[in-house]
Short mmCIF file of N, CA, C and O in Angstrom, two decimals:
data_model
loop_
_atom_site.label_atom_id
_atom_site.label_comp_id
_atom_site.label_asym_id
_atom_site.label_seq_id
_atom_site.Cartn_x
_atom_site.Cartn_y
_atom_site.Cartn_z
N MET A 1003 0.86 -1.16 0.00
CA MET A 1003 0.00 0.00 0.00
C MET A 1003 0.91 1.22 0.00
O MET A 1003 1.72 1.39 0.90
N SER A 1004 0.79 2.08 -0.99
CA SER A 1004 1.70 3.21 -1.12
C SER A 1004 1.38 4.33 -0.13
O SER A 1004 2.28 5.02 0.31
N SER A 1005 0.14 4.55 0.23
CA SER A 1005 -0.23 5.58 1.19
C SER A 1005 -0.22 5.00 2.60
O SER A 1005 -0.44 3.81 2.79
N LEU A 1006 0.04 5.86 3.58
CA LEU A 1006 0.01 5.43 4.96
C LEU A 1006 -1.44 5.22 5.40
O LEU A 1006 -2.34 5.94 4.95
N PRO A 1007 -1.69 4.26 6.32
CA PRO A 1007 -3.06 4.03 6.79
C PRO A 1007 -3.73 5.30 7.32
O PRO A 1007 -4.90 5.54 7.05
N ALA A 1008 -3.00 6.13 8.04
CA ALA A 1008 -3.60 7.36 8.59
C ALA A 1008 -4.02 8.31 7.47
O ALA A 1008 -5.04 9.00 7.58
N ASP A 1009 -3.24 8.37 6.38
CA ASP A 1009 -3.62 9.21 5.25
C ASP A 1009 -4.91 8.70 4.60
O ASP A 1009 -5.76 9.49 4.20
N LEU A 1010 -5.02 7.40 4.50
CA LEU A 1010 -6.21 6.81 3.90
C LEU A 1010 -7.43 7.00 4.80
O LEU A 1010 -8.55 7.17 4.31
N LEU A 1011 -7.20 6.99 6.11
CA LEU A 1011 -8.31 7.17 7.05
C LEU A 1011 -9.00 8.52 6.85
O LEU A 1011 -10.21 8.63 7.09
N ALA A 1012 -8.29 9.52 6.40
CA ALA A 1012 -8.88 10.84 6.21
C ALA A 1012 -10.10 10.78 5.29
O ALA A 1012 -11.08 11.52 5.49
N HIS A 1013 -10.07 9.92 4.28
CA HIS A 1013 -11.21 9.78 3.37
C HIS A 1013 -12.43 9.22 4.10
O HIS A 1013 -13.55 9.68 3.89
N ALA A 1014 -12.21 8.24 4.96
CA ALA A 1014 -13.31 7.65 5.72
C ALA A 1014 -13.85 8.63 6.76
O ALA A 1014 -15.06 8.72 6.98
N VAL A 1015 -12.96 9.38 7.40
CA VAL A 1015 -13.39 10.37 8.40
C VAL A 1015 -14.24 11.45 7.74
O VAL A 1015 -15.26 11.87 8.30
N ALA A 1016 -13.85 11.90 6.56
CA ALA A 1016 -14.65 12.90 5.84
C ALA A 1016 -16.06 12.36 5.58
O ALA A 1016 -17.05 13.10 5.71
N GLU A 1017 -16.16 11.09 5.24
CA GLU A 1017 -17.47 10.48 5.02
C GLU A 1017 -18.26 10.38 6.32
O GLU A 1017 -19.47 10.59 6.34
N ALA A 1018 -17.58 10.05 7.42
CA ALA A 1018 -18.26 9.97 8.72
C ALA A 1018 -18.84 11.33 9.10
O ALA A 1018 -19.99 11.41 9.56
N ARG A 1019 -18.07 12.38 8.88
CA ARG A 1019 -18.58 13.73 9.16
C ARG A 1019 -19.79 14.06 8.29
O ARG A 1019 -20.75 14.67 8.75
N LYS A 1020 -19.74 13.63 7.04
CA LYS A 1020 -20.87 13.86 6.14
C LYS A 1020 -22.12 13.16 6.67
O LYS A 1020 -23.21 13.74 6.70
N GLY A 1021 -21.98 11.92 7.10
CA GLY A 1021 -23.11 11.20 7.67
C GLY A 1021 -23.67 11.89 8.90
O GLY A 1021 -24.89 12.02 9.05
N ARG A 1022 -22.78 12.34 9.78
CA ARG A 1022 -23.22 13.08 10.98
C ARG A 1022 -23.99 14.34 10.58
O ARG A 1022 -25.05 14.63 11.12
N ASP A 1023 -23.44 15.08 9.61
CA ASP A 1023 -24.07 16.33 9.19
C ASP A 1023 -25.41 16.12 8.51
O ASP A 1023 -26.26 17.02 8.49
N GLU A 1024 -25.64 14.93 7.97
CA GLU A 1024 -26.93 14.59 7.35
C GLU A 1024 -27.94 14.04 8.37
O GLU A 1024 -29.05 13.68 8.01
N GLY A 1025 -27.54 13.95 9.64
CA GLY A 1025 -28.42 13.45 10.67
C GLY A 1025 -28.33 11.95 10.86
O GLY A 1025 -29.17 11.35 11.54
N GLY A 1026 -27.31 11.33 10.29
CA GLY A 1026 -27.14 9.89 10.40
C GLY A 1026 -26.05 9.49 11.38
O GLY A 1026 -25.57 10.30 12.18
N VAL A 1027 -25.65 8.25 11.28
CA VAL A 1027 -24.62 7.68 12.16
C VAL A 1027 -23.25 8.02 11.56
O VAL A 1027 -23.01 7.76 10.39
N PRO A 1028 -22.34 8.59 12.36
CA PRO A 1028 -21.06 9.07 11.83
C PRO A 1028 -20.01 7.97 11.64
O PRO A 1028 -19.01 7.90 12.37
N ILE A 1029 -20.24 7.13 10.66
CA ILE A 1029 -19.28 6.07 10.32
C ILE A 1029 -19.02 6.17 8.82
O ILE A 1029 -19.95 6.22 8.02
N GLY A 1030 -17.75 6.21 8.45
CA GLY A 1030 -17.39 6.32 7.06
C GLY A 1030 -16.41 5.23 6.65
O GLY A 1030 -15.78 4.59 7.50
N ALA A 1031 -16.29 5.03 5.34
CA ALA A 1031 -15.40 4.00 4.81
C ALA A 1031 -14.86 4.42 3.46
O ALA A 1031 -15.46 5.24 2.76
N ALA A 1032 -13.73 3.82 3.11
CA ALA A 1032 -13.13 4.02 1.79
C ALA A 1032 -12.57 2.68 1.32
O ALA A 1032 -11.98 1.94 2.10
N LEU A 1033 -12.75 2.39 0.05
CA LEU A 1033 -12.17 1.20 -0.56
C LEU A 1033 -10.97 1.66 -1.37
O LEU A 1033 -11.10 2.50 -2.27
N VAL A 1034 -9.81 1.14 -1.01
CA VAL A 1034 -8.55 1.56 -1.62
C VAL A 1034 -7.96 0.38 -2.38
O VAL A 1034 -7.85 -0.72 -1.84
N VAL A 1035 -7.58 0.62 -3.64
CA VAL A 1035 -6.98 -0.42 -4.47
C VAL A 1035 -5.69 0.15 -5.06
O VAL A 1035 -5.70 1.20 -5.69
N ASP A 1036 -4.62 -0.55 -4.82
CA ASP A 1036 -3.30 -0.12 -5.33
C ASP A 1036 -2.99 1.31 -4.92
O ASP A 1036 -2.46 2.10 -5.70
N GLY A 1037 -3.36 1.68 -3.69
CA GLY A 1037 -3.07 3.01 -3.17
C GLY A 1037 -4.02 4.10 -3.60
O GLY A 1037 -3.90 5.24 -3.16
N GLU A 1038 -5.00 3.78 -4.44
CA GLU A 1038 -5.96 4.77 -4.92
C GLU A 1038 -7.35 4.51 -4.32
O GLU A 1038 -7.80 3.35 -4.27
N VAL A 1039 -8.01 5.56 -3.91
CA VAL A 1039 -9.38 5.43 -3.39
C VAL A 1039 -10.31 5.23 -4.57
O VAL A 1039 -10.41 6.10 -5.45
N VAL A 1040 -10.99 4.08 -4.62
CA VAL A 1040 -11.91 3.81 -5.72
C VAL A 1040 -13.36 4.09 -5.35
O VAL A 1040 -14.20 4.25 -6.23
N ALA A 1041 -13.65 4.14 -4.04
CA ALA A 1041 -15.01 4.46 -3.60
C ALA A 1041 -14.98 4.86 -2.14
O ALA A 1041 -14.09 4.44 -1.39
N VAL A 1042 -15.95 5.66 -1.77
CA VAL A 1042 -16.16 6.03 -0.37
C VAL A 1042 -17.64 5.85 -0.06
O VAL A 1042 -18.47 5.76 -0.97
N GLY A 1043 -17.95 5.81 1.21
CA GLY A 1043 -19.33 5.69 1.63
C GLY A 1043 -19.47 6.03 3.09
O GLY A 1043 -18.47 6.12 3.81
N HIS A 1044 -20.70 6.22 3.51
CA HIS A 1044 -20.95 6.46 4.93
C HIS A 1044 -22.28 5.83 5.31
O HIS A 1044 -23.11 5.52 4.45
N ASN A 1045 -22.44 5.63 6.60
CA ASN A 1045 -23.67 5.03 7.10
C ASN A 1045 -24.84 5.91 6.68
O ASN A 1045 -24.87 7.09 7.00
N ARG A 1046 -25.77 5.32 5.94
CA ARG A 1046 -26.93 6.07 5.44
C ARG A 1046 -28.24 5.36 5.78
O ARG A 1046 -29.24 5.52 5.08
N ARG A 1047 -28.23 4.60 6.87
CA ARG A 1047 -29.45 3.91 7.26
C ARG A 1047 -30.60 4.88 7.51
O ARG A 1047 -31.72 4.65 7.09
N VAL A 1048 -30.31 5.96 8.22
CA VAL A 1048 -31.34 6.96 8.53
C VAL A 1048 -31.77 7.67 7.25
O VAL A 1048 -32.97 7.76 6.96
N GLN A 1049 -30.80 8.15 6.51
CA GLN A 1049 -31.10 8.96 5.33
C GLN A 1049 -31.90 8.19 4.28
O GLN A 1049 -32.78 8.75 3.63
N LEU A 1050 -31.59 6.91 4.08
CA LEU A 1050 -32.25 6.11 3.06
C LEU A 1050 -33.34 5.19 3.61
O LEU A 1050 -33.93 4.43 2.86
N LYS A 1051 -33.55 5.25 4.93
CA LYS A 1051 -34.48 4.32 5.59
C LYS A 1051 -34.11 2.88 5.23
O LYS A 1051 -34.95 2.06 4.89
N SER A 1052 -32.82 2.60 5.34
CA SER A 1052 -32.26 1.31 4.92
C SER A 1052 -31.90 0.45 6.13
O SER A 1052 -31.47 0.96 7.16
N ALA A 1053 -32.03 -0.83 5.96
CA ALA A 1053 -31.60 -1.77 7.00
C ALA A 1053 -30.13 -2.12 6.89
O ALA A 1053 -29.54 -2.62 7.85
N ILE A 1054 -29.50 -1.85 5.73
CA ILE A 1054 -28.16 -2.39 5.51
C ILE A 1054 -27.10 -1.38 5.06
O ILE A 1054 -25.95 -1.77 4.84
N ARG A 1055 -27.40 -0.13 4.96
CA ARG A 1055 -26.41 0.82 4.44
C ARG A 1055 -25.50 1.36 5.54
O ARG A 1055 -25.55 2.52 5.92
N HIS A 1056 -24.66 0.48 6.06
CA HIS A 1056 -23.60 0.89 6.97
C HIS A 1056 -22.49 1.53 6.14
O HIS A 1056 -22.53 1.53 4.91
N GLY A 1057 -21.48 2.07 6.78
CA GLY A 1057 -20.40 2.73 6.06
C GLY A 1057 -19.73 1.84 5.04
O GLY A 1057 -19.54 2.21 3.88
N GLU A 1058 -19.39 0.63 5.45
CA GLU A 1058 -18.68 -0.29 4.55
C GLU A 1058 -19.57 -0.78 3.42
O GLU A 1058 -19.13 -0.86 2.27
N THR A 1059 -20.83 -1.10 3.72
CA THR A 1059 -21.71 -1.59 2.67
C THR A 1059 -22.09 -0.47 1.70
O THR A 1059 -22.23 -0.72 0.50
N ASP A 1060 -22.22 0.75 2.19
CA ASP A 1060 -22.47 1.88 1.31
C ASP A 1060 -21.27 2.11 0.39
O ASP A 1060 -21.42 2.35 -0.80
N CYS A 1061 -20.08 1.98 0.95
CA CYS A 1061 -18.86 2.12 0.15
C CYS A 1061 -18.80 1.06 -0.95
O CYS A 1061 -18.50 1.37 -2.11
N LEU A 1062 -19.10 -0.19 -0.59
CA LEU A 1062 -19.09 -1.26 -1.60
C LEU A 1062 -20.14 -1.01 -2.67
O LEU A 1062 -19.89 -1.23 -3.86
N GLU A 1063 -21.30 -0.54 -2.26
CA GLU A 1063 -22.35 -0.22 -3.23
C GLU A 1063 -21.89 0.89 -4.18
O GLU A 1063 -22.11 0.82 -5.39
N ASN A 1064 -21.22 1.89 -3.62
CA ASN A 1064 -20.73 3.01 -4.44
C ASN A 1064 -19.61 2.59 -5.38
O ASN A 1064 -19.42 3.21 -6.43
N ALA A 1065 -18.88 1.53 -5.02
CA ALA A 1065 -17.82 1.02 -5.90
C ALA A 1065 -18.40 0.33 -7.12
O ALA A 1065 -17.75 0.25 -8.16
N GLY A 1066 -19.63 -0.15 -7.01
CA GLY A 1066 -20.24 -0.86 -8.14
C GLY A 1066 -19.64 -2.25 -8.30
O GLY A 1066 -18.92 -2.74 -7.43
N ARG A 1067 -19.93 -2.87 -9.40
CA ARG A 1067 -19.42 -4.23 -9.66
C ARG A 1067 -17.94 -4.16 -9.97
O ARG A 1067 -17.52 -3.44 -10.86
N LEU A 1068 -17.18 -4.94 -9.22
CA LEU A 1068 -15.74 -5.03 -9.45
C LEU A 1068 -15.36 -6.49 -9.57
O LEU A 1068 -15.93 -7.35 -8.89
N PRO A 1069 -14.37 -6.82 -10.38
CA PRO A 1069 -13.92 -8.20 -10.47
C PRO A 1069 -13.21 -8.64 -9.19
O PRO A 1069 -12.65 -7.82 -8.46
N ALA A 1070 -13.22 -9.93 -8.95
CA ALA A 1070 -12.57 -10.49 -7.76
C ALA A 1070 -11.10 -10.10 -7.69
O ALA A 1070 -10.56 -9.89 -6.60
N SER A 1071 -10.46 -9.96 -8.84
CA SER A 1071 -9.04 -9.59 -8.85
C SER A 1071 -8.80 -8.19 -8.26
O SER A 1071 -7.74 -7.92 -7.72
N VAL A 1072 -9.79 -7.32 -8.36
CA VAL A 1072 -9.67 -5.98 -7.78
C VAL A 1072 -9.81 -6.06 -6.26
O VAL A 1072 -9.01 -5.49 -5.52
N TYR A 1073 -10.84 -6.77 -5.79
CA TYR A 1073 -11.01 -6.93 -4.35
C TYR A 1073 -9.78 -7.59 -3.72
O TYR A 1073 -9.41 -7.27 -2.59
N ALA A 1074 -9.13 -8.48 -4.43
CA ALA A 1074 -7.96 -9.19 -3.90
C ALA A 1074 -6.79 -8.25 -3.64
O ALA A 1074 -5.86 -8.61 -2.91
N ARG A 1075 -6.82 -7.05 -4.21
CA ARG A 1075 -5.76 -6.05 -4.00
C ARG A 1075 -6.24 -4.90 -3.13
O ARG A 1075 -5.53 -3.90 -2.96
N ALA A 1076 -7.42 -5.01 -2.56
CA ALA A 1076 -8.07 -3.87 -1.90
C ALA A 1076 -7.80 -3.83 -0.40
O ALA A 1076 -7.45 -4.83 0.24
N THR A 1077 -8.01 -2.63 0.12
CA THR A 1077 -8.02 -2.38 1.56
C THR A 1077 -9.32 -1.67 1.87
O THR A 1077 -9.66 -0.69 1.20
N MET A 1078 -10.05 -2.16 2.87
CA MET A 1078 -11.23 -1.45 3.36
C MET A 1078 -10.78 -0.60 4.54
O MET A 1078 -10.23 -1.12 5.51
N VAL A 1079 -10.98 0.70 4.44
CA VAL A 1079 -10.64 1.63 5.51
C VAL A 1079 -11.95 2.09 6.12
O VAL A 1079 -12.84 2.56 5.40
N THR A 1080 -12.09 1.95 7.43
CA THR A 1080 -13.34 2.30 8.09
C THR A 1080 -13.06 3.01 9.40
O THR A 1080 -12.07 2.72 10.07
N THR A 1081 -13.93 3.93 9.76
CA THR A 1081 -13.71 4.69 10.98
C THR A 1081 -13.98 3.88 12.24
O THR A 1081 -13.48 4.22 13.31
N LEU A 1082 -14.77 2.82 12.13
CA LEU A 1082 -15.16 2.03 13.29
C LEU A 1082 -15.04 0.55 12.98
O LEU A 1082 -15.26 0.12 11.84
N SER A 1083 -14.72 -0.23 13.98
CA SER A 1083 -14.63 -1.68 13.86
C SER A 1083 -15.88 -2.21 13.15
O SER A 1083 -17.00 -1.87 13.54
N PRO A 1084 -15.72 -3.00 12.10
CA PRO A 1084 -16.89 -3.43 11.32
C PRO A 1084 -17.79 -4.41 12.07
O PRO A 1084 -17.31 -5.34 12.72
N CYS A 1085 -19.09 -4.19 11.95
CA CYS A 1085 -20.08 -5.08 12.56
C CYS A 1085 -20.05 -6.44 11.84
O CYS A 1085 -19.33 -6.62 10.86
N ASP A 1086 -20.86 -7.36 12.31
CA ASP A 1086 -20.90 -8.69 11.70
C ASP A 1086 -21.32 -8.64 10.23
O ASP A 1086 -20.78 -9.37 9.40
N MET A 1087 -22.29 -7.77 9.89
CA MET A 1087 -22.74 -7.68 8.51
C MET A 1087 -21.60 -7.18 7.61
O MET A 1087 -21.35 -7.74 6.54
N CYS A 1088 -20.92 -6.13 8.04
CA CYS A 1088 -19.84 -5.56 7.23
C CYS A 1088 -18.63 -6.49 7.21
O CYS A 1088 -17.96 -6.60 6.18
N THR A 1089 -18.38 -7.18 8.30
CA THR A 1089 -17.34 -8.20 8.34
C THR A 1089 -17.63 -9.27 7.30
O THR A 1089 -16.75 -9.69 6.55
N GLY A 1090 -18.88 -9.69 7.23
CA GLY A 1090 -19.28 -10.69 6.24
C GLY A 1090 -19.06 -10.23 4.82
O GLY A 1090 -18.60 -10.99 3.96
N ALA A 1091 -19.35 -8.98 4.54
CA ALA A 1091 -19.13 -8.44 3.19
C ALA A 1091 -17.64 -8.42 2.86
O ALA A 1091 -17.24 -8.75 1.74
N ILE A 1092 -16.82 -8.04 3.82
CA ILE A 1092 -15.36 -8.03 3.61
C ILE A 1092 -14.87 -9.45 3.31
O ILE A 1092 -14.07 -9.65 2.39
N LEU A 1093 -15.37 -10.40 4.07
CA LEU A 1093 -14.97 -11.80 3.84
C LEU A 1093 -15.51 -12.33 2.51
O LEU A 1093 -14.80 -13.04 1.79
N LEU A 1094 -16.76 -12.00 2.19
CA LEU A 1094 -17.37 -12.47 0.95
C LEU A 1094 -16.53 -12.06 -0.26
O LEU A 1094 -16.30 -12.86 -1.17
N TYR A 1095 -16.09 -10.81 -0.27
CA TYR A 1095 -15.33 -10.30 -1.40
C TYR A 1095 -13.82 -10.49 -1.25
O TYR A 1095 -13.06 -10.03 -2.09
N LYS A 1096 -13.44 -11.19 -0.19
CA LYS A 1096 -12.03 -11.56 0.03
C LYS A 1096 -11.10 -10.35 0.01
O LYS A 1096 -10.01 -10.39 -0.55
N ILE A 1097 -11.55 -9.28 0.66
CA ILE A 1097 -10.71 -8.09 0.82
C ILE A 1097 -9.64 -8.44 1.86
O ILE A 1097 -9.97 -8.79 2.99
N PRO A 1098 -8.37 -8.37 1.49
CA PRO A 1098 -7.33 -8.90 2.36
C PRO A 1098 -6.86 -8.00 3.51
O PRO A 1098 -6.19 -8.48 4.42
N ARG A 1099 -7.20 -6.71 3.45
CA ARG A 1099 -6.73 -5.78 4.47
C ARG A 1099 -7.86 -4.87 4.93
O ARG A 1099 -8.62 -4.36 4.11
N VAL A 1100 -7.88 -4.61 6.25
CA VAL A 1100 -8.84 -3.67 6.82
C VAL A 1100 -8.07 -2.74 7.76
O VAL A 1100 -7.31 -3.21 8.61
N VAL A 1101 -8.28 -1.45 7.57
CA VAL A 1101 -7.72 -0.43 8.46
C VAL A 1101 -8.89 0.18 9.22
O VAL A 1101 -9.85 0.66 8.60
N ILE A 1102 -8.82 0.15 10.54
CA ILE A 1102 -9.92 0.57 11.42
C ILE A 1102 -9.49 1.82 12.19
O ILE A 1102 -8.44 1.81 12.84
N GLY A 1103 -10.32 2.84 12.14
CA GLY A 1103 -10.02 4.06 12.87
C GLY A 1103 -10.01 3.85 14.38
O GLY A 1103 -9.10 4.29 15.07
N GLU A 1104 -11.03 3.17 14.88
CA GLU A 1104 -11.10 2.90 16.32
C GLU A 1104 -12.01 1.73 16.63
O GLU A 1104 -12.92 1.42 15.86
N ASN A 1105 -11.75 1.10 17.78
CA ASN A 1105 -12.58 -0.01 18.24
C ASN A 1105 -12.90 0.10 19.72
O ASN A 1105 -13.29 -0.88 20.34
N ARG A 1106 -12.74 1.28 20.28
CA ARG A 1106 -13.06 1.48 21.71
C ARG A 1106 -14.57 1.56 21.94
O ARG A 1106 -15.07 1.03 22.92
N THR A 1107 -15.28 2.26 21.06
CA THR A 1107 -16.72 2.45 21.26
C THR A 1107 -17.52 1.25 20.77
O THR A 1107 -18.66 1.06 21.18
N PHE A 1108 -16.93 0.45 19.89
CA PHE A 1108 -17.59 -0.75 19.38
C PHE A 1108 -16.52 -1.69 18.86
O PHE A 1108 -15.67 -1.29 18.06
N TYR A 1109 -16.57 -2.93 19.34
CA TYR A 1109 -15.63 -3.96 18.87
C TYR A 1109 -16.43 -4.95 18.05
O TYR A 1109 -17.26 -5.68 18.56
N GLY A 1110 -16.22 -4.94 16.75
CA GLY A 1110 -16.99 -5.77 15.84
C GLY A 1110 -16.32 -7.09 15.53
O GLY A 1110 -15.84 -7.79 16.42
N GLY A 1111 -16.27 -7.43 14.25
CA GLY A 1111 -15.82 -8.75 13.80
C GLY A 1111 -14.33 -8.88 13.56
O GLY A 1111 -13.92 -9.72 12.74
N GLU A 1112 -13.53 -8.10 14.23
CA GLU A 1112 -12.09 -8.14 14.01
C GLU A 1112 -11.48 -9.52 14.22
O GLU A 1112 -10.60 -9.94 13.46
N ASP A 1113 -11.91 -10.21 15.26
CA ASP A 1113 -11.35 -11.53 15.55
C ASP A 1113 -11.64 -12.51 14.41
O ASP A 1113 -10.77 -13.29 14.02
N LEU A 1114 -12.85 -12.46 13.88
CA LEU A 1114 -13.21 -13.31 12.75
C LEU A 1114 -12.38 -12.95 11.52
O LEU A 1114 -11.89 -13.83 10.81
N LEU A 1115 -12.22 -11.67 11.27
CA LEU A 1115 -11.40 -11.25 10.14
C LEU A 1115 -9.99 -11.81 10.26
O LEU A 1115 -9.45 -12.39 9.32
N ARG A 1116 -9.39 -11.63 11.43
CA ARG A 1116 -8.03 -12.14 11.64
C ARG A 1116 -7.98 -13.66 11.50
O ARG A 1116 -7.05 -14.19 10.90
N ALA A 1117 -8.98 -14.34 12.05
CA ALA A 1117 -9.01 -15.82 11.97
C ALA A 1117 -9.10 -16.29 10.52
O ALA A 1117 -8.63 -17.38 10.20
N ARG A 1118 -9.69 -15.47 9.66
CA ARG A 1118 -9.82 -15.82 8.25
C ARG A 1118 -8.67 -15.26 7.40
O ARG A 1118 -8.75 -15.26 6.18
N GLY A 1119 -7.63 -14.77 8.05
CA GLY A 1119 -6.43 -14.34 7.34
C GLY A 1119 -6.39 -12.90 6.88
O GLY A 1119 -5.47 -12.51 6.16
N VAL A 1120 -7.35 -12.10 7.30
CA VAL A 1120 -7.36 -10.68 6.92
C VAL A 1120 -6.37 -9.92 7.80
O VAL A 1120 -6.32 -10.12 9.01
N ASP A 1121 -5.58 -9.06 7.18
CA ASP A 1121 -4.64 -8.20 7.89
C ASP A 1121 -5.44 -7.02 8.45
O ASP A 1121 -5.97 -6.21 7.68
N VAL A 1122 -5.54 -6.92 9.77
CA VAL A 1122 -6.34 -5.89 10.42
C VAL A 1122 -5.41 -4.94 11.18
O VAL A 1122 -4.60 -5.39 11.99
N THR A 1123 -5.55 -3.65 10.90
CA THR A 1123 -4.79 -2.61 11.59
C THR A 1123 -5.76 -1.67 12.29
O THR A 1123 -6.69 -1.18 11.65
N VAL A 1124 -5.57 -1.45 13.58
CA VAL A 1124 -6.41 -0.52 14.35
C VAL A 1124 -5.55 0.69 14.69
O VAL A 1124 -4.50 0.56 15.30
N LEU A 1125 -6.02 1.88 14.28
CA LEU A 1125 -5.24 3.10 14.45
C LEU A 1125 -5.51 3.82 15.77
O LEU A 1125 -4.73 4.67 16.17
N ASP A 1126 -6.61 3.50 16.44
CA ASP A 1126 -6.97 4.16 17.70
C ASP A 1126 -6.97 5.69 17.52
O ASP A 1126 -6.36 6.43 18.29
N ASP A 1127 -7.66 6.14 16.48
CA ASP A 1127 -7.66 7.54 16.08
C ASP A 1127 -8.58 8.37 16.98
O ASP A 1127 -9.75 8.04 17.16
N ALA A 1128 -8.04 9.46 17.52
CA ALA A 1128 -8.78 10.30 18.47
C ALA A 1128 -10.03 10.92 17.85
O ALA A 1128 -11.07 11.00 18.52
N GLU A 1129 -9.96 11.35 16.59
CA GLU A 1129 -11.14 11.95 15.97
C GLU A 1129 -12.25 10.93 15.78
O GLU A 1129 -13.43 11.22 16.00
N CYS A 1130 -11.89 9.72 15.37
CA CYS A 1130 -12.91 8.67 15.21
C CYS A 1130 -13.57 8.36 16.54
O CYS A 1130 -14.80 8.20 16.61
N ILE A 1131 -12.78 8.29 17.60
CA ILE A 1131 -13.33 8.02 18.93
C ILE A 1131 -14.28 9.14 19.34
O ILE A 1131 -15.40 8.89 19.79
N ALA A 1132 -13.85 10.39 19.15
CA ALA A 1132 -14.68 11.53 19.54
C ALA A 1132 -15.99 11.58 18.76
O ALA A 1132 -17.05 11.87 19.34
N LEU A 1133 -15.94 11.31 17.45
CA LEU A 1133 -17.16 11.29 16.65
C LEU A 1133 -18.17 10.31 17.22
O LEU A 1133 -19.36 10.62 17.36
N MET A 1134 -17.71 9.12 17.54
CA MET A 1134 -18.63 8.09 18.04
C MET A 1134 -19.08 8.35 19.47
O MET A 1134 -20.26 8.16 19.79
N GLU A 1135 -18.17 8.79 20.34
CA GLU A 1135 -18.57 9.06 21.72
C GLU A 1135 -19.62 10.15 21.77
O GLU A 1135 -20.61 10.03 22.51
N ASP A 1136 -19.45 11.20 20.99
CA ASP A 1136 -20.42 12.28 20.95
C ASP A 1136 -21.76 11.78 20.42
O ASP A 1136 -22.82 12.07 20.99
N PHE A 1137 -21.71 11.01 19.34
CA PHE A 1137 -22.95 10.49 18.75
C PHE A 1137 -23.69 9.57 19.72
O PHE A 1137 -24.90 9.70 19.92
N ILE A 1138 -22.97 8.64 20.33
CA ILE A 1138 -23.60 7.68 21.25
C ILE A 1138 -24.22 8.41 22.44
O ILE A 1138 -25.32 8.08 22.88
N ALA A 1139 -23.55 9.45 22.95
CA ALA A 1139 -24.09 10.21 24.07
C ALA A 1139 -25.38 10.94 23.68
O ALA A 1139 -26.31 11.02 24.49
N ARG A 1140 -25.45 11.42 22.44
CA ARG A 1140 -26.63 12.17 21.99
C ARG A 1140 -27.75 11.29 21.46
O ARG A 1140 -28.92 11.64 21.56
N GLU A 1141 -27.39 10.14 20.86
CA GLU A 1141 -28.35 9.33 20.11
C GLU A 1141 -28.28 7.86 20.49
O GLU A 1141 -28.15 7.00 19.63
N ARG A 1142 -28.38 7.56 21.77
CA ARG A 1142 -28.24 6.17 22.24
C ARG A 1142 -29.24 5.25 21.55
O ARG A 1142 -28.89 4.15 21.13
N GLY A 1143 -30.47 5.66 21.40
CA GLY A 1143 -31.48 4.81 20.76
C GLY A 1143 -31.15 4.50 19.31
O GLY A 1143 -31.27 3.35 18.87
N LEU A 1144 -30.74 5.50 18.57
CA LEU A 1144 -30.37 5.30 17.17
C LEU A 1144 -29.13 4.40 17.07
O LEU A 1144 -29.06 3.53 16.20
N TRP A 1145 -28.17 4.59 17.96
CA TRP A 1145 -26.98 3.76 17.95
C TRP A 1145 -27.35 2.30 18.22
O TRP A 1145 -26.91 1.39 17.53
N ASN A 1146 -28.20 2.07 19.23
CA ASN A 1146 -28.61 0.69 19.53
C ASN A 1146 -29.32 0.06 18.34
O ASN A 1146 -29.12 -1.11 18.03
N GLU A 1147 -30.16 0.84 17.66
CA GLU A 1147 -30.83 0.34 16.46
C GLU A 1147 -29.81 -0.06 15.40
O GLU A 1147 -29.93 -1.09 14.75
N ASP A 1148 -28.78 0.78 15.21
CA ASP A 1148 -27.79 0.54 14.18
C ASP A 1148 -27.01 -0.75 14.41
O ASP A 1148 -26.63 -1.43 13.47
N ILE A 1149 -26.77 -1.09 15.68
CA ILE A 1149 -26.00 -2.30 15.99
C ILE A 1149 -26.88 -3.47 16.40
O ILE A 1149 -26.40 -4.49 16.89
N GLY A 1150 -28.19 -3.32 16.20
CA GLY A 1150 -29.11 -4.44 16.45
C GLY A 1150 -29.38 -4.72 17.92
O GLY A 1150 -29.68 -5.86 18.29
N GLN A 1151 -29.32 -3.69 18.75
CA GLN A 1151 -29.60 -3.85 20.18
C GLN A 1151 -30.98 -3.31 20.50
O GLN A 1151 -31.42 -2.33 19.90
N PRO A 1152 -31.66 -3.92 21.48
CA PRO A 1152 -33.00 -3.41 21.86
C PRO A 1152 -32.93 -2.05 22.54
O PRO A 1152 -31.96 -1.61 23.01
#
């Protein structure tokens, strides 16, 4: 990967801010192939009244159809540890690397990713943590809905 993980995270953070500003959940993602950002996305469950448009799945949708050979060279960059649904999408498309902004506010499927051979890097980024802590404090009900909690 020619760019540093922190440099790539900036694309996902910009998407997370966009989601927050639209009244949604502040989680963003970027799909990077050969050092180039090919797609970005953010959690749009609220905006689209969707059950599945998390940051990573929105990013994959925005990337459109890609051949398996492209996913095999890709890195998924996300502001938050991926949930089970997003972990499944990463595994389905055999994306070999995941860069995570933070996993303090939510610890998702990282262990499964690692067990399946995915290279996982957690940056423990202060801005990602602050975005989520602020959101969870203000919108506990929406956050619980997003992660499938009662």
